Amino acid sequence: MDKLILGGVEFESRLLTGTGKFSSKDEIPKMLKASESQIITMALRRVNFNNSDENILNYIPKNITLLPNTSGARNAEEAIKIARIARAAGCGDFIKIEVINDMKYLMPDNAETIKATKVLADEGFIVLPYMTPDLIAGQRLKEAGAAAVMPLGSPIGSNRGIETKAMIEIMIENIDLPIIVDAGIGKPSQAAEAMEMGAAAVLVNTAIACSPNPAEMGEAFALAVKAGRMAYKAKMAEESRYANASSPLTGFLHNN
Amino acid sequence: MSFYKEIEKFKGFDLEKYMEELTHEEIKKSIGREKLTKFDFLNLLSPKAKDHLEEMARAAQRRSVQQFGKVISLYIPMYISNYCTNECTYCGFNKNNKIDRKHLKLDEIETEAVEIAKTGIRHILLLTGEAEGLVGVDYIEDAVKILKKHFDSVVVEIYPLETEEYKRLGEIGVDGLTIYQEVYDEKIYRSVHLGGKKSDYMWRLDTPERGARAGLRSINIGTLFGLGDLVKEAYLSGLHAEYLTDKYLNSEFSISLPRINEAEGGYKSKYILDDASFVQFVLAYRLFLPKAGINISTREVAEFRDNLIGLGVTKFSAGSKTNVGAYSDLGKSTPQFEISDNRSVAETEKAIRARGYQVIHKDWELIV
Ligand code: SF4
């Protein structure tokens, strides 16, 4: 399959996974192996650097790219601080910006996200901002130096699929960056749908971590993502809203 | 605006009649609803809903795992002073009780912190009685500064403060506030708070809002079960959490269900929340407030707590002691109430893992 390129780094897999919500950290390496995911996001706020038993980094194989996220940040300033701590702690240059200031719906704050993206991209981070789907905000993120944008498919943890489809399609069409659908994907079929739409990748956490068998579910998602990508590349037939009449309805006008 | 307006709306409501007319069909519908209304919530708290506990439990489990995953966060309470100028009839620290009082000096707070940190706990709840002269905001600030050296998160359960004072605490790294209304029924409130500043119902009721306005990130509320009518109290505390969630988008709200435990002063409760109703209330909270944290303290016995894992609870206290200076044996002091789950932090963790849940020690760190 064609490679996913983020900030100049190449990846074979287009499935990004997460570390949150697993019943035990031991499940994480098994899931990574089965899903072939090469990028995993983790909330820096949960990382306990002082205690090696608890340190999530010990459960992630070395060949996997870490995508620390700034979850818990309420504004750009906090996100920037968290990103810098992540890099100083040896988590690499990738950072997923997550700025949430609305604890009721957990909607990302696009304006603050753009600010944080600018500062961090200038500092050499490979910035992947999580955002509420919006074309203009997506373009601003690109200008600010984002390596990809990550619009939500539906509210985080909701498993409702791609309810924001129309917005994401506009972003895919008009923003010249990889668009990674993040949040809301609850089933492999929804991941396939995102890929068929032309998303560059998907990030799936809850649906895999909370499955009774995360490794198997990870594999199911991997297959769905591959199928969706393949279909997109093969250029699916355009769907028509109306049936094409086999003989034209206005043909009589041209008769004789 | 105050939550009091919502309480007033409820005043003319004929709860008994409503409960009598409620049908099992309506309860089933309420359980199945993706987004519950205030009436759905009330339906789930009703005595008739006891017949549907299993169905509620399944729905609550699904909702919880989806929202939070299979994780339980741990914290530990630390009492720094048990002097109090209030007269809460149900509390061991009531000023009229002849108990062993203790007030930690700053170096003693540090000694306690070091001892607690050895258990692996990273989140701490700082508690104190209400004695403003002795336990002023300056003293609390000093205590917080010490605790911040040893823990990632500091939450306070102290007497109500002004918004500006909460701001001060927020600036030095306090990220949360626990404040129980104790009882939402005003008449009962007056009858159990006989003296001191705590007898001011409105001052207490509006405290979580002052905390939220000050920008504190996490606010935990609740009623103390045993003081008032069980369903009414559960209902109003749930509505309070909903009201706060809707009004203050910047803070996270959670809810606790403390039941009165034996304390010095021998308060005898008229309203006993039995285990089945306790579980029912946990489930109703989870379904009504899918994003709220639900907190279970060591007031509950070990086995019962373990059985609640998977039903919607998100936070446990562990290894708790409710006497001042208890973790490092700093001398005698009377506990606020009896602990029912006496397991150590390590034992609690083991029990959580045995249920297929991950223990979270660090869920947040406020960088100041
Ligand atoms: S409940 Fe609080 S305010 Fe009331 S007596 Fe006890 S410590 Fe004092």
XYZ file of C-alpha atoms and ligand atoms in Angstrom:
632
model
C 0.000 0.000 0.000
C 1.109 3.602 -0.508
C 2.841 5.090 2.467
C 1.551 7.642 4.926
C 3.994 10.512 5.258
C 3.835 12.778 8.287
C 6.449 15.473 8.747
C 8.749 13.642 6.346
C 8.474 10.349 8.240
C 7.062 7.365 6.352
C 4.602 4.840 7.766
C 3.244 1.640 6.258
C 0.120 1.611 8.413
C -2.669 4.148 8.279
C -4.167 3.108 11.576
C -3.170 5.184 14.596
C -4.060 3.794 18.024
C -4.197 5.009 21.606
C -3.032 3.874 25.026
C -5.962 5.112 27.117
C -8.816 2.996 28.442
C -7.176 -0.452 28.319
C -7.984 -2.719 31.238
C -4.303 -3.495 31.594
C -1.174 -2.040 30.045
C -0.107 -5.561 29.031
C -2.808 -5.475 26.364
C -1.044 -2.649 24.539
C 1.906 -4.529 22.958
C -0.404 -7.363 21.875
C -2.788 -4.912 20.249
C 0.068 -3.107 18.490
C 1.350 -6.339 17.032
C -2.035 -7.499 15.780
C -3.099 -4.148 14.361
C 0.303 -3.365 12.812
C -0.257 0.187 13.981
C 3.005 2.145 13.992
C 1.876 5.276 15.781
C 0.344 5.318 19.232
C -0.926 8.305 21.117
C -0.644 8.650 24.883
C -1.785 11.290 27.316
C 1.273 12.832 28.840
C -0.739 13.761 31.903
C -0.972 10.068 32.749
C 2.706 9.284 32.323
C 4.452 8.722 35.601
C 8.086 9.159 34.756
C 9.144 8.439 38.333
C 7.832 4.915 38.494
C 8.983 2.406 35.903
C 6.200 -0.130 36.643
C 3.661 2.475 35.883
C 5.429 4.174 33.058
C 3.406 3.520 29.941
C 6.502 3.978 27.795
C 7.756 0.612 29.016
C 4.828 -1.087 27.343
C 5.399 0.392 23.909
C 7.931 -1.359 21.629
C 10.827 0.792 20.458
C 9.910 0.653 16.762
C 6.569 2.355 17.413
C 6.330 6.113 16.983
C 5.020 7.858 20.066
C 2.440 10.530 19.590
C 2.224 12.197 22.993
C -0.915 14.291 23.324
C -1.645 17.371 25.342
C -4.940 16.142 26.749
C -5.855 18.075 29.848
C -4.645 21.340 28.323
C -7.277 24.066 28.529
C -5.444 26.623 26.416
C -2.520 27.047 24.015
C -0.080 27.933 26.750
C -0.710 24.714 28.646
C -0.522 22.629 25.491
C 2.836 24.177 24.650
C 4.189 23.428 28.129
C 3.046 19.819 27.933
C 4.588 19.386 24.479
C 7.923 20.683 25.669
C 7.857 18.358 28.668
C 7.119 15.431 26.339
C 10.089 16.211 24.158
C 12.388 16.771 27.124
C 11.290 13.402 28.477
C 12.445 11.676 25.325
C 9.094 11.117 23.629
C 10.351 12.382 20.262
C 9.208 15.212 18.021
C 5.646 14.178 17.278
C 2.921 15.923 19.257
C -0.833 15.755 19.058
C -2.321 19.030 20.191
C -5.479 18.597 22.163
C -6.917 21.716 23.734
C -10.289 21.185 25.337
C -12.024 23.774 27.332
C -15.521 22.430 27.211
C -15.893 19.567 29.626
C -19.506 18.957 28.688
C -19.092 17.997 25.032
C -15.295 17.800 24.961
C -15.069 19.872 21.793
C -11.567 21.026 20.882
C -10.880 24.765 20.909
C -9.705 25.449 17.357
C -8.466 28.984 18.013
C -6.182 27.948 20.862
C -5.108 24.886 18.876
C -3.943 27.092 15.999
C -1.893 29.229 18.413
C -0.206 26.202 19.972
C 0.452 24.659 16.553
C 2.258 27.757 15.356
C 4.571 27.932 18.355
C 5.374 24.225 18.383
C 5.847 23.862 14.627
C 8.316 26.749 14.808
C 10.173 24.829 17.488
C 10.540 21.890 15.141
C 7.778 19.637 16.418
C 5.798 17.493 14.005
C 2.419 18.815 15.010
C -0.825 16.887 14.567
C -3.680 19.024 15.878
C -6.989 17.506 16.975
C -9.806 19.817 15.935
C -13.486 20.411 15.374
C -13.898 19.954 11.598
C -13.830 23.328 9.899
C -12.266 24.254 6.584
C -10.966 27.660 7.561
C -9.479 26.463 10.842
C -7.893 23.597 8.921
C -6.279 26.020 6.487
C -5.012 28.141 9.374
C -3.512 25.020 10.934
C -1.715 24.314 7.703
C -0.365 27.870 7.593
C 0.692 27.482 11.223
C 2.825 24.508 10.231
C 0.751 21.445 11.084
C 1.983 18.188 9.551
C -1.589 16.849 9.334
C -4.950 17.805 10.764
C -7.143 15.567 12.855
C -10.823 16.478 12.689
C -13.220 14.589 14.934
C -15.678 12.183 13.355
C -18.109 12.563 16.238
C -17.728 13.490 19.917
C -14.825 11.751 21.611
C -15.611 8.302 22.970
C -19.082 8.337 21.412
C -18.535 5.526 18.867
C -21.090 7.264 16.677
C -19.021 7.144 13.520
C -18.440 9.984 11.094
C -21.285 12.313 11.875
C -19.232 15.233 10.595
C -18.825 13.593 7.208
C -19.813 16.572 5.073
C -17.320 18.842 6.864
C -14.517 16.335 6.650
C -15.112 15.777 2.945
C -14.734 19.506 2.355
C -11.507 19.495 4.317
C -10.143 16.527 2.370
C -10.953 18.231 -0.896
C -9.481 21.586 -0.017
C -6.634 21.195 2.407
C -3.379 19.981 1.077
C -2.346 18.007 4.148
C -3.087 14.499 5.367
C -6.480 14.500 7.092
C -6.649 11.983 9.918
C -10.094 11.246 11.294
C -9.843 11.173 15.056
C -12.544 10.461 17.652
C -15.913 8.873 17.178
C -14.944 5.845 15.099
C -16.552 2.885 16.818
C -16.565 0.155 14.176
C -14.187 -1.079 11.483
C -16.824 -0.262 8.853
C -16.691 3.379 9.955
C -12.911 3.366 9.642
C -13.285 1.956 6.132
C -15.782 4.698 5.354
C -13.309 7.381 6.443
C -10.625 5.847 4.267
C -12.957 5.558 1.284
C -13.688 9.267 1.684
C -10.006 9.932 1.219
C -8.860 10.384 4.789
C -5.126 9.749 5.030
C -5.488 7.742 8.234
C -7.731 7.168 11.239
C -7.055 7.210 14.944
C -9.000 4.641 16.946
C -8.762 4.287 20.693
C -11.992 3.529 22.566
C -13.316 0.984 20.081
C -10.127 -1.063 20.300
C -9.150 -0.518 23.942
C -12.618 -1.219 25.293
C -13.254 -4.319 23.226
C -13.104 -7.569 25.207
C -10.369 -8.613 22.776
C -8.313 -5.543 21.861
C -5.787 -7.452 19.738
C -8.443 -9.010 17.541
C -10.321 -5.742 17.267
C -7.060 -4.001 16.351
C -6.578 -6.462 13.522
C -10.151 -5.948 12.322
C -9.522 -2.209 12.153
C -6.261 -2.727 10.293
C -8.042 -4.745 7.625
C -10.842 -2.197 7.336
C -8.370 0.657 6.955
C -6.500 -1.218 4.230
C -9.729 -2.053 2.399
C -10.942 1.526 2.599
C -7.656 2.907 1.330
C -7.515 0.420 -1.510
C -11.038 1.342 -2.579
C -10.195 5.044 -2.483
C -7.092 4.500 -4.599
C -9.010 2.388 -7.089
C -11.366 5.334 -7.593
C -14.803 4.158 -6.658
C -17.637 4.782 -9.062
C -19.364 8.067 -8.303
C -22.656 7.535 -6.580
C -25.512 9.272 -8.297
C -28.262 10.827 -6.228
C -30.868 10.075 -8.881
C -31.322 7.019 -10.997
C -30.018 7.484 -14.529
C -32.949 6.958 -16.773
C -31.896 4.555 -19.507
C -33.708 6.571 -22.130
C -33.682 10.334 -21.618
C -36.896 11.813 -20.247
C -36.590 14.857 -22.472
C -35.562 12.885 -25.510
C -38.811 13.705 -27.268
C -37.622 17.294 -27.668
C -34.860 16.145 -29.914
C -36.847 13.659 -31.856
C -37.064 14.035 -35.566
C -28.329 32.632 39.280
C -27.884 29.925 41.818
C -28.824 26.266 41.893
C -31.291 27.368 44.552
C -33.681 28.385 41.734
C -33.773 24.752 40.603
C -34.422 23.561 44.131
C -37.294 25.993 44.398
C -38.899 24.540 41.279
C -38.906 21.158 42.943
C -40.555 22.431 46.094
C -44.149 22.223 44.873
C -43.608 18.873 43.193
C -45.678 15.981 44.515
C -42.998 13.331 44.512
C -45.125 10.676 46.169
C -47.877 10.964 43.613
C -45.356 10.917 40.782
C -43.746 7.770 42.125
C -47.095 6.100 42.551
C -48.168 6.774 38.991
C -44.832 5.835 37.470
C -45.051 2.661 35.366
C -42.457 -0.013 34.708
C -42.766 0.748 31.013
C -41.685 4.338 31.629
C -38.712 3.165 33.672
C -37.623 0.831 30.886
C -37.846 3.653 28.383
C -35.735 5.858 30.637
C -33.035 3.209 30.857
C -32.908 2.855 27.090
C -32.647 6.527 26.327
C -29.326 7.801 25.009
C -29.778 11.193 26.647
C -31.787 11.166 29.843
C -34.118 13.955 30.886
C -34.578 15.083 34.478
C -37.660 12.892 34.640
C -35.813 9.855 33.317
C -33.300 10.400 36.099
C -36.052 10.574 38.680
C -37.580 7.410 37.253
C -34.311 5.563 37.737
C -34.103 6.709 41.350
C -37.643 5.544 42.104
C -38.291 2.536 44.352
C -39.963 0.798 41.393
C -36.733 0.957 39.400
C -35.262 -1.573 41.841
C -36.926 -4.234 39.695
C -34.756 -3.133 36.780
C -31.358 -2.981 38.430
C -29.729 -5.549 36.181
C -30.844 -3.738 33.058
C -29.629 -0.458 34.503
C -26.305 -2.039 35.416
C -25.759 -3.273 31.870
C -26.533 0.116 30.386
C -24.342 1.868 32.957
C -21.438 -0.455 32.332
C -21.598 0.062 28.602
C -21.749 3.832 29.055
C -18.864 3.875 31.533
C -16.502 1.754 29.520
C -17.204 3.839 26.463
C -16.569 7.076 28.289
C -13.780 6.199 30.694
C -12.431 2.796 29.670
C -11.640 0.130 32.225
C -9.802 2.296 34.665
C -10.119 3.404 38.288
C -8.176 6.413 39.584
C -6.853 6.365 43.114
C -6.389 9.147 45.640
C -5.755 9.381 49.357
C -7.175 11.790 51.937
C -4.913 13.633 54.342
C -6.308 15.465 57.361
C -4.171 18.339 58.571
C -6.341 19.685 61.387
C -9.457 18.537 63.199
C -10.243 21.720 65.082
C -13.642 23.043 64.121
C -15.877 25.942 65.113
C -19.002 24.364 63.659
C -21.630 22.198 65.219
C -22.625 19.597 62.680
C -24.557 17.031 64.659
C -23.339 14.117 62.504
C -19.622 14.855 62.634
C -16.910 13.740 65.021
C -15.088 17.061 64.716
C -18.100 19.053 66.017
C -16.714 21.711 68.360
C -18.720 20.371 71.292
C -17.214 16.896 71.094
C -14.509 16.155 73.599
C -12.041 14.538 71.247
C -8.303 14.492 70.764
C -7.628 17.489 68.552
C -4.547 17.958 66.479
C -3.236 20.591 64.131
C -0.233 19.753 61.977
C 2.707 22.084 61.732
C 4.210 22.510 58.292
C 7.093 20.137 58.933
C 4.591 17.527 60.111
C 2.632 17.967 56.886
C 5.820 17.230 55.001
C 6.468 14.122 57.105
C 2.965 12.869 56.308
C 3.403 13.666 52.620
C 6.634 11.680 52.432
C 4.986 8.727 54.124
C 1.944 8.773 51.841
C 4.026 9.189 48.695
C 5.736 5.880 49.517
C 2.485 4.064 48.739
C 2.692 5.196 45.116
C -0.313 7.500 45.411
C 0.052 10.610 43.241
C -3.267 12.363 43.902
C -4.029 13.768 47.311
C -7.123 15.187 48.965
C -6.326 17.724 51.664
C -8.894 17.980 54.460
C -9.379 20.221 57.408
C -12.127 21.286 59.796
C -13.513 24.810 59.718
C -11.495 26.919 62.123
C -10.554 29.999 60.201
C -8.396 31.536 62.907
C -6.243 28.431 63.139
C -6.631 27.078 59.609
C -6.562 30.223 57.521
C -6.075 30.382 53.778
C -2.402 31.241 54.297
C -1.858 28.030 56.234
C -3.701 26.032 53.569
C -1.553 27.651 50.906
C 1.599 26.684 52.747
C 0.314 23.136 53.095
C -0.497 22.949 49.379
C 2.959 24.158 48.430
C 4.459 21.317 50.455
C 2.102 18.743 48.986
C 2.818 19.881 45.429
C 6.419 18.745 45.926
C 5.271 15.188 46.557
C 2.095 14.739 44.511
C 0.843 15.449 40.992
C -2.611 16.570 41.970
C -3.892 18.332 45.068
C -7.605 18.640 45.724
C -8.975 20.409 48.785
C -11.903 19.487 50.970
C -11.971 22.488 53.258
C -14.476 25.044 54.463
C -16.094 27.173 51.714
C -14.025 30.053 50.421
C -14.612 33.167 48.354
C -13.949 32.998 44.611
C -10.810 35.088 45.014
C -9.467 32.709 47.624
C -10.066 29.731 45.361
C -8.215 31.614 42.654
C -5.259 31.987 44.984
C -5.265 28.264 45.621
C -5.597 27.553 41.894
C -2.583 29.686 41.176
C -0.359 27.637 43.462
C -1.485 24.358 41.985
C -4.756 23.225 43.557
C -6.730 21.658 40.757
C -9.867 20.597 42.481
C -12.421 21.081 45.168
C -14.632 18.652 47.046
C -17.615 20.213 48.734
C -20.678 18.323 49.885
C -23.925 20.100 50.470
C -24.509 17.401 53.131
C -28.282 17.830 52.815
C -30.267 19.743 50.195
C -33.429 19.874 52.283
C -33.255 23.318 53.854
C -35.194 22.505 56.993
C -33.099 19.494 57.777
C -29.977 21.467 56.895
C -30.846 23.930 59.626
C -31.625 21.213 62.120
C -28.261 19.455 61.765
C -26.027 22.505 61.482
C -26.530 24.087 64.855
C -23.851 26.706 64.880
C -20.909 28.273 63.118
C -20.612 29.519 59.569
C -21.684 26.200 58.122
C -25.237 26.868 59.263
C -25.562 29.280 56.315
C -27.285 27.092 53.707
C -26.854 29.423 50.739
C -23.186 30.064 51.402
C -22.619 26.335 51.260
C -24.867 25.728 48.251
C -23.119 28.245 46.022
C -19.621 27.063 46.893
C -19.080 24.771 43.890
C -19.989 27.698 41.633
C -17.431 29.923 43.293
C -14.860 27.189 42.753
C -15.822 26.856 39.084
C -15.730 30.619 38.592
C -12.251 30.622 40.071
C -11.246 28.196 37.330
C -10.700 25.067 39.424
C -10.595 22.103 37.078
C -12.362 19.418 39.002
C -15.240 19.843 41.390
C -16.737 17.007 43.362
C -20.105 17.385 45.048
C -22.608 15.198 46.830
C -25.103 14.771 49.589
C -24.362 12.925 52.825
C -26.834 10.061 52.711
C -28.608 9.609 56.003
C -29.567 13.195 56.726
C -32.566 13.577 54.439
C -35.057 11.693 52.262
C -32.946 9.395 50.119
C -34.562 9.801 46.711
C -34.969 13.567 47.040
C -31.373 14.010 48.122
C -30.054 11.778 45.343
C -32.214 13.643 42.843
C -31.173 17.130 43.903
C -27.487 16.272 44.058
C -27.716 14.803 40.530
C -29.522 17.901 39.295
C -26.904 20.039 40.976
C -24.158 18.213 39.082
C -26.090 18.629 35.835
C -26.669 22.321 36.498
C -22.970 22.872 37.139
C -21.923 20.849 34.082
C -24.208 22.920 31.861
C -23.212 26.228 33.321
C -19.462 25.856 33.768
C -18.048 24.173 30.707
C -14.485 24.668 31.912
C -14.645 22.402 34.930
C -15.137 18.682 35.294
C -17.725 17.621 37.815
C -17.936 14.450 39.790
C -20.236 13.125 42.418
C -19.787 11.159 45.630
C -22.255 9.132 47.645
C -20.999 9.256 51.223
C -23.182 7.390 53.722
C -23.063 8.354 57.368
C -20.627 6.175 59.239
C -20.226 5.851 62.940
C -18.636 8.973 64.366
C -17.946 10.572 67.686
C -21.128 12.262 68.896
C -23.254 9.217 68.026
C -25.563 10.684 65.355
C -28.295 8.189 64.543
C -29.520 8.409 61.026
C -33.248 8.174 60.239
C -32.749 7.458 56.575
C -30.658 4.397 55.859
C -29.323 3.975 52.339
C -29.111 0.209 51.896
C -26.679 -1.414 49.504
C -29.217 -2.054 46.759
C -30.331 1.582 46.752
C -26.714 2.695 46.825
C -26.027 0.658 43.685
C -29.220 1.952 42.111
C -28.143 5.546 42.736
C -24.677 4.929 41.297
C -26.287 3.523 38.152
C -28.780 6.367 37.899
C -25.984 8.942 38.217
C -23.961 7.180 35.552
C -26.826 7.076 33.077
C -27.975 10.633 33.746
C -24.480 12.150 33.808
C -22.373 10.027 31.424
C -19.289 12.223 31.711
C -19.288 12.787 35.476
C -16.779 11.047 37.665
C -18.224 8.870 40.429
C -16.227 8.675 43.581
C -16.361 5.889 46.192
C -14.588 6.364 49.487
C -13.329 3.939 52.106
C -16.512 4.587 54.072
C -17.682 1.539 52.133
C -16.512 -1.982 52.921
C -13.938 -3.628 50.669
C -16.117 -6.273 49.074
C -18.894 -3.824 48.287
C -16.443 -1.401 46.717
C -14.971 -4.132 44.554
C -18.422 -5.096 43.356
C -19.037 -1.516 42.248
C -16.126 -1.663 39.803
C -17.607 -1.888 36.351
C -20.890 -0.291 37.355
C -19.877 3.240 36.620
C -17.527 4.294 39.397
C -14.325 6.027 38.345
C -12.441 6.997 41.492
C -11.512 5.255 44.713
C -9.813 6.546 47.787
C -7.387 3.967 49.109
C -5.449 3.310 52.281
C -7.358 6.132 53.976
C -7.048 7.328 57.542
C -9.297 10.046 58.882
C -7.286 11.115 61.906
C -4.787 13.915 61.728
C -1.172 12.830 61.326
C -2.126 9.189 61.075
C 0.099 8.070 58.218
C 3.312 8.826 60.058
C 2.063 8.288 63.603
C 2.330 11.881 64.697
C 0.404 11.336 67.903
C -3.112 10.729 68.997
C -6.134 12.307 67.387
C -9.715 11.169 66.992
C -10.795 10.145 63.471
C -13.641 12.015 61.727
C -15.481 8.771 61.052
C -14.776 5.068 60.908
C -13.150 3.637 57.808
C -14.794 0.476 56.500
C -12.280 -0.542 53.861
C -9.012 -0.916 55.736
C -6.940 -2.311 52.884
C -3.624 -0.777 51.978
C -3.118 1.003 48.669
C -1.354 -2.087 47.279
C -4.186 -4.396 48.322
C -6.768 -2.076 46.801
C -4.817 -2.011 43.554
C -4.646 -5.761 43.468
C -8.400 -6.018 43.881
C -9.000 -3.524 41.071
C -6.702 -5.429 38.717
C -8.377 -8.701 39.634
C -11.588 -7.216 38.242
C -9.885 -6.525 34.923
C -9.463 -2.830 35.543
C -6.366 -0.681 35.282
C -5.271 1.437 38.244
C -4.547 5.064 37.439
C -2.313 6.843 39.909
C -1.650 9.841 37.840
C -4.439 11.279 35.802
C -3.477 14.840 35.890
C -0.696 17.198 36.852
C -1.235 20.912 37.029
C 1.870 22.630 35.754
C 2.331 25.926 37.552
S -18.595 18.407 59.131
Fe -16.895 19.801 58.823
S -17.686 21.745 59.525
Fe -19.017 20.199 60.403
S -18.161 19.755 62.383
Fe -17.285 18.311 60.953
S -15.379 19.210 60.325
Fe -16.595 20.814 61.258
